[in-house]
Amino acid sequence: MHVHIDADLHAMLAQIRERQQDVVRVGRRIGGGGSGGGGLTPSEVFLDPAVPSSISRSIDAPFSFLIEFTTGADVTTTQFVFTANDGTANNRFLVYVSGGNVRVQVRQGGANRADFVAGAVTGNTTHKVAIRTDTNNHGASLDGATVVTATGVVWAAGVLNDSYLFGANTVGEASFTGTIARVAEYETKALDDATLISLSS
């Protein structure tokens, strides 16, 4: 699959380069899953460039993400905005909407190690959330608010090596009813509070 970088993403990339951050993977503007949606799985980000048939790359902590999204009318039902996983629900990094909040979940070895509220969201509204993940150093800022923190272990290196999912879970359920405008990863960086706040403002 070829990811088309539209004008909004191009502008975002230029802005991030000015901040001298290393953005290594970028999502594209997509519609939410909605009823019966299946999400988008750009698994090629995990392929070894030298051996394209080999899934040998992985998302290893520390890392940080910036996600901009617009909610649908429903912000109560659990809806997956973005997840990175090992192909199962046992090990994953998840950003989701539930109960009127955007939440961040770190799941390792089949158990939730961190699952915390980044902030409240409203229907049909655009939000930005900046998140960092590292062992006992998780944090998130929603729309420029003070960083919410949590503790919890993460996965061993090489575990999260299957796919990114946008707008749904691994079996095409928990579909996000809004839209995702941008996703940027800052590889090997646990961004500090000030940077998270700046990115999400």
mmCIF file of C-alpha atoms in Angstrom:
data_model
loop_
_atom_site.group_PDB
_atom_site.id
_atom_site.type_symbol
_atom_site.label_atom_id
_atom_site.label_comp_id
_atom_site.label_asym_id
_atom_site.label_seq_id
_atom_site.Cartn_x
_atom_site.Cartn_y
_atom_site.Cartn_z
ATOM 1 C CA MET A 1 0.000 0.000 0.000
ATOM 2 C CA HIS A 2 1.292 3.455 -0.874
ATOM 3 C CA VAL A 3 0.515 6.214 1.618
ATOM 4 C CA HIS A 4 -0.363 9.505 -0.006
ATOM 5 C CA ILE A 5 0.841 12.520 1.960
ATOM 6 C CA ASP A 6 -1.691 15.294 1.460
ATOM 7 C CA ALA A 7 -1.178 19.034 1.869
ATOM 8 C CA ASP A 8 -2.089 19.008 5.552
ATOM 9 C CA LEU A 9 0.403 16.271 6.331
ATOM 10 C CA HIS A 10 3.067 17.981 4.229
ATOM 11 C CA ALA A 11 2.617 21.170 6.247
ATOM 12 C CA MET A 12 2.697 19.190 9.481
ATOM 13 C CA LEU A 13 5.940 17.481 8.485
ATOM 14 C CA ALA A 14 7.563 20.803 7.657
ATOM 15 C CA GLN A 15 6.485 22.184 11.015
ATOM 16 C CA ILE A 16 7.878 19.200 12.869
ATOM 17 C CA ARG A 17 11.179 19.384 11.000
ATOM 18 C CA GLU A 18 11.519 22.950 12.216
ATOM 19 C CA ARG A 19 11.285 21.582 15.751
ATOM 20 C CA GLN A 20 14.131 19.217 14.796
ATOM 21 C CA GLN A 21 12.212 16.132 15.817
ATOM 22 C CA ASP A 22 12.641 12.800 14.083
ATOM 23 C CA VAL A 23 9.331 11.820 12.554
ATOM 24 C CA VAL A 24 9.653 8.348 11.124
ATOM 25 C CA ARG A 25 6.152 7.194 10.350
ATOM 26 C CA VAL A 26 3.155 9.260 9.297
ATOM 27 C CA GLY A 27 -0.426 8.233 8.769
ATOM 28 C CA ARG A 28 -2.779 9.728 6.238
ATOM 29 C CA ARG A 29 -6.151 11.453 6.364
ATOM 30 C CA ILE A 30 -8.791 8.731 6.532
ATOM 31 C CA GLY A 31 -12.451 8.401 7.390
ATOM 32 C CA GLY A 32 -13.526 6.690 10.589
ATOM 33 C CA GLY A 33 -14.550 3.058 10.535
ATOM 34 C CA GLY A 34 -18.193 3.759 11.279
ATOM 35 C CA SER A 35 -20.661 0.914 11.177
ATOM 36 C CA GLY A 36 -18.929 -2.154 9.835
ATOM 37 C CA GLY A 37 -15.634 -0.322 9.305
ATOM 38 C CA GLY A 38 -12.402 -2.267 9.230
ATOM 39 C CA GLY A 39 -9.708 0.337 9.815
ATOM 40 C CA LEU A 40 -6.463 0.762 7.912
ATOM 41 C CA THR A 41 -3.421 -1.435 8.461
ATOM 42 C CA PRO A 42 -0.218 -0.091 6.851
ATOM 43 C CA SER A 43 1.877 -3.077 7.938
ATOM 44 C CA GLU A 44 4.675 -2.235 5.511
ATOM 45 C CA VAL A 45 6.153 0.110 8.127
ATOM 46 C CA PHE A 46 7.389 -3.024 9.885
ATOM 47 C CA LEU A 47 9.081 -4.629 6.889
ATOM 48 C CA ASP A 48 12.844 -4.847 6.745
ATOM 49 C CA PRO A 49 13.916 -2.649 3.781
ATOM 50 C CA ALA A 50 16.727 -5.087 2.999
ATOM 51 C CA VAL A 51 14.406 -8.102 3.058
ATOM 52 C CA PRO A 52 10.918 -6.787 2.169
ATOM 53 C CA SER A 53 9.235 -10.118 2.916
ATOM 54 C CA SER A 54 10.555 -10.119 6.484
ATOM 55 C CA ILE A 55 8.689 -8.440 9.344
ATOM 56 C CA SER A 56 11.705 -7.672 11.491
ATOM 57 C CA ARG A 57 11.154 -4.098 12.600
ATOM 58 C CA SER A 58 9.271 -3.201 15.750
ATOM 59 C CA ILE A 59 8.074 -0.263 17.834
ATOM 60 C CA ASP A 60 10.352 -0.246 20.857
ATOM 61 C CA ALA A 61 10.000 2.083 23.826
ATOM 62 C CA PRO A 62 10.660 4.865 24.384
ATOM 63 C CA PHE A 63 8.504 6.503 21.729
ATOM 64 C CA SER A 64 6.002 9.340 21.413
ATOM 65 C CA PHE A 65 3.026 10.073 19.174
ATOM 66 C CA LEU A 66 1.033 13.084 18.026
ATOM 67 C CA ILE A 67 -2.505 12.283 16.873
ATOM 68 C CA GLU A 68 -5.034 14.774 15.523
ATOM 69 C CA PHE A 69 -8.587 13.533 15.131
ATOM 70 C CA THR A 70 -12.181 14.712 14.936
ATOM 71 C CA THR A 71 -14.755 12.839 16.961
ATOM 72 C CA GLY A 72 -18.105 11.678 15.667
ATOM 73 C CA ALA A 73 -21.328 12.484 17.483
ATOM 74 C CA ASP A 74 -20.864 9.473 19.790
ATOM 75 C CA VAL A 75 -18.026 9.808 22.305
ATOM 76 C CA THR A 76 -19.490 7.382 24.860
ATOM 77 C CA THR A 77 -19.090 4.045 23.096
ATOM 78 C CA THR A 78 -15.574 2.564 23.146
ATOM 79 C CA GLN A 79 -13.877 3.357 19.825
ATOM 80 C CA PHE A 80 -10.262 2.655 18.842
ATOM 81 C CA VAL A 81 -8.537 5.652 17.281
ATOM 82 C CA PHE A 82 -5.045 4.191 16.892
ATOM 83 C CA THR A 83 -3.201 1.092 18.018
ATOM 84 C CA ALA A 84 0.161 -0.579 17.465
ATOM 85 C CA ASN A 85 0.286 -4.259 18.329
ATOM 86 C CA ASP A 86 1.807 -7.706 17.959
ATOM 87 C CA GLY A 87 -1.149 -9.024 15.985
ATOM 88 C CA THR A 88 -3.096 -9.830 19.147
ATOM 89 C CA ALA A 89 -4.633 -7.944 22.067
ATOM 90 C CA ASN A 90 -1.892 -9.207 24.403
ATOM 91 C CA ASN A 91 0.681 -6.530 23.648
ATOM 92 C CA ARG A 92 -0.387 -3.166 22.317
ATOM 93 C CA PHE A 93 -0.245 0.609 22.535
ATOM 94 C CA LEU A 94 -3.762 1.986 22.184
ATOM 95 C CA VAL A 95 -5.423 5.397 21.959
ATOM 96 C CA TYR A 96 -9.191 5.205 22.216
ATOM 97 C CA VAL A 97 -12.355 7.162 22.964
ATOM 98 C CA SER A 98 -14.666 5.890 25.694
ATOM 99 C CA GLY A 99 -17.077 7.425 28.179
ATOM 100 C CA GLY A 100 -16.532 10.946 26.888
ATOM 101 C CA ASN A 101 -12.750 10.744 27.283
ATOM 102 C CA VAL A 102 -9.723 9.978 25.177
ATOM 103 C CA ARG A 103 -7.717 7.252 26.899
ATOM 104 C CA VAL A 104 -4.272 5.701 26.506
ATOM 105 C CA GLN A 105 -3.657 2.022 27.166
ATOM 106 C CA VAL A 106 -0.382 0.125 27.427
ATOM 107 C CA ARG A 107 -0.967 -3.624 27.450
ATOM 108 C CA GLN A 108 1.845 -6.119 28.001
ATOM 109 C CA GLY A 109 1.692 -9.883 28.430
ATOM 110 C CA GLY A 110 -2.099 -9.926 28.333
ATOM 111 C CA ALA A 111 -2.515 -7.404 31.159
ATOM 112 C CA ASN A 112 -3.108 -3.661 31.234
ATOM 113 C CA ARG A 113 0.040 -1.999 32.595
ATOM 114 C CA ALA A 114 -1.296 1.544 32.137
ATOM 115 C CA ASP A 115 -4.780 2.689 31.153
ATOM 116 C CA PHE A 116 -5.429 6.344 31.849
ATOM 117 C CA VAL A 117 -7.591 9.290 30.808
ATOM 118 C CA ALA A 118 -5.775 11.915 28.745
ATOM 119 C CA GLY A 119 -8.754 14.276 28.877
ATOM 120 C CA ALA A 120 -12.410 14.814 28.052
ATOM 121 C CA VAL A 121 -13.638 15.054 24.464
ATOM 122 C CA THR A 122 -16.879 16.281 22.930
ATOM 123 C CA GLY A 123 -18.721 15.115 19.853
ATOM 124 C CA ASN A 124 -17.927 16.441 16.374
ATOM 125 C CA THR A 125 -14.870 18.303 17.647
ATOM 126 C CA THR A 126 -11.234 18.278 16.537
ATOM 127 C CA HIS A 127 -8.678 17.337 19.189
ATOM 128 C CA LYS A 128 -4.919 16.809 19.326
ATOM 129 C CA VAL A 129 -3.262 14.453 21.787
ATOM 130 C CA ALA A 130 0.494 14.092 22.266
ATOM 131 C CA ILE A 131 1.656 10.974 24.098
ATOM 132 C CA ARG A 132 4.903 9.471 25.366
ATOM 133 C CA THR A 133 5.496 5.869 26.411
ATOM 134 C CA ASP A 134 8.376 4.388 28.348
ATOM 135 C CA THR A 135 8.680 2.105 31.359
ATOM 136 C CA ASN A 136 7.010 3.883 34.300
ATOM 137 C CA ASN A 137 6.984 7.107 32.283
ATOM 138 C CA HIS A 138 3.731 7.432 30.342
ATOM 139 C CA GLY A 139 2.195 10.830 29.713
ATOM 140 C CA ALA A 140 -0.374 12.568 27.532
ATOM 141 C CA SER A 141 -1.473 16.127 26.817
ATOM 142 C CA LEU A 142 -4.824 16.751 25.148
ATOM 143 C CA ASP A 143 -5.322 20.085 23.394
ATOM 144 C CA GLY A 144 -2.455 21.756 25.245
ATOM 145 C CA ALA A 145 -3.606 20.780 28.729
ATOM 146 C CA THR A 146 -1.329 19.786 31.606
ATOM 147 C CA VAL A 147 0.259 16.388 31.031
ATOM 148 C CA VAL A 148 -1.481 13.444 32.687
ATOM 149 C CA THR A 149 1.014 10.779 33.758
ATOM 150 C CA ALA A 150 0.931 7.088 34.612
ATOM 151 C CA THR A 151 3.352 4.318 35.510
ATOM 152 C CA GLY A 152 3.595 0.793 34.141
ATOM 153 C CA VAL A 153 5.997 -1.514 32.342
ATOM 154 C CA VAL A 154 6.207 -1.859 28.569
ATOM 155 C CA TRP A 155 7.005 -4.650 26.153
ATOM 156 C CA ALA A 156 10.357 -6.252 25.506
ATOM 157 C CA ALA A 157 12.174 -5.031 22.413
ATOM 158 C CA GLY A 158 10.910 -6.594 19.209
ATOM 159 C CA VAL A 159 7.406 -7.446 20.447
ATOM 160 C CA LEU A 160 5.299 -4.775 18.693
ATOM 161 C CA ASN A 161 6.173 -5.858 15.174
ATOM 162 C CA ASP A 162 2.890 -6.557 13.432
ATOM 163 C CA SER A 163 0.807 -3.542 12.469
ATOM 164 C CA TYR A 164 -0.598 -0.116 13.014
ATOM 165 C CA LEU A 165 -4.392 0.016 13.056
ATOM 166 C CA PHE A 166 -6.335 3.197 12.401
ATOM 167 C CA GLY A 167 -9.981 3.407 13.455
ATOM 168 C CA ALA A 168 -10.613 -0.201 14.546
ATOM 169 C CA ASN A 169 -9.219 -3.105 16.576
ATOM 170 C CA THR A 170 -7.481 -6.235 15.274
ATOM 171 C CA VAL A 171 -10.754 -7.869 14.202
ATOM 172 C CA GLY A 172 -12.361 -4.767 12.708
ATOM 173 C CA GLU A 173 -14.503 -3.906 15.711
ATOM 174 C CA ALA A 174 -14.635 -0.919 18.105
ATOM 175 C CA SER A 175 -14.757 1.272 14.998
ATOM 176 C CA PHE A 176 -13.982 4.966 15.365
ATOM 177 C CA THR A 177 -16.887 7.077 14.110
ATOM 178 C CA GLY A 178 -14.865 10.243 13.527
ATOM 179 C CA THR A 179 -11.901 11.012 11.259
ATOM 180 C CA ILE A 180 -8.138 10.919 11.763
ATOM 181 C CA ALA A 181 -6.211 13.852 10.296
ATOM 182 C CA ARG A 182 -2.637 13.032 11.257
ATOM 183 C CA VAL A 183 -0.493 10.553 13.138
ATOM 184 C CA ALA A 184 3.216 11.144 13.709
ATOM 185 C CA GLU A 185 5.643 8.974 15.630
ATOM 186 C CA TYR A 186 8.791 10.258 17.352
ATOM 187 C CA GLU A 187 10.898 7.124 17.473
ATOM 188 C CA THR A 188 13.150 6.490 20.497
ATOM 189 C CA LYS A 189 11.944 9.702 22.146
ATOM 190 C CA ALA A 190 10.005 10.047 25.409
ATOM 191 C CA LEU A 191 9.112 13.697 24.855
ATOM 192 C CA ASP A 192 9.071 15.893 27.943
ATOM 193 C CA ASP A 193 5.955 17.571 29.320
ATOM 194 C CA ALA A 194 6.643 20.932 27.703
ATOM 195 C CA THR A 195 7.018 19.360 24.260
ATOM 196 C CA LEU A 196 3.848 17.293 24.611
ATOM 197 C CA ILE A 197 1.907 20.420 25.564
ATOM 198 C CA SER A 198 3.387 22.383 22.662
ATOM 199 C CA LEU A 199 2.590 19.679 20.107
ATOM 200 C CA SER A 200 -1.012 19.247 21.250
ATOM 201 C CA SER A 201 -1.771 22.984 21.454
#
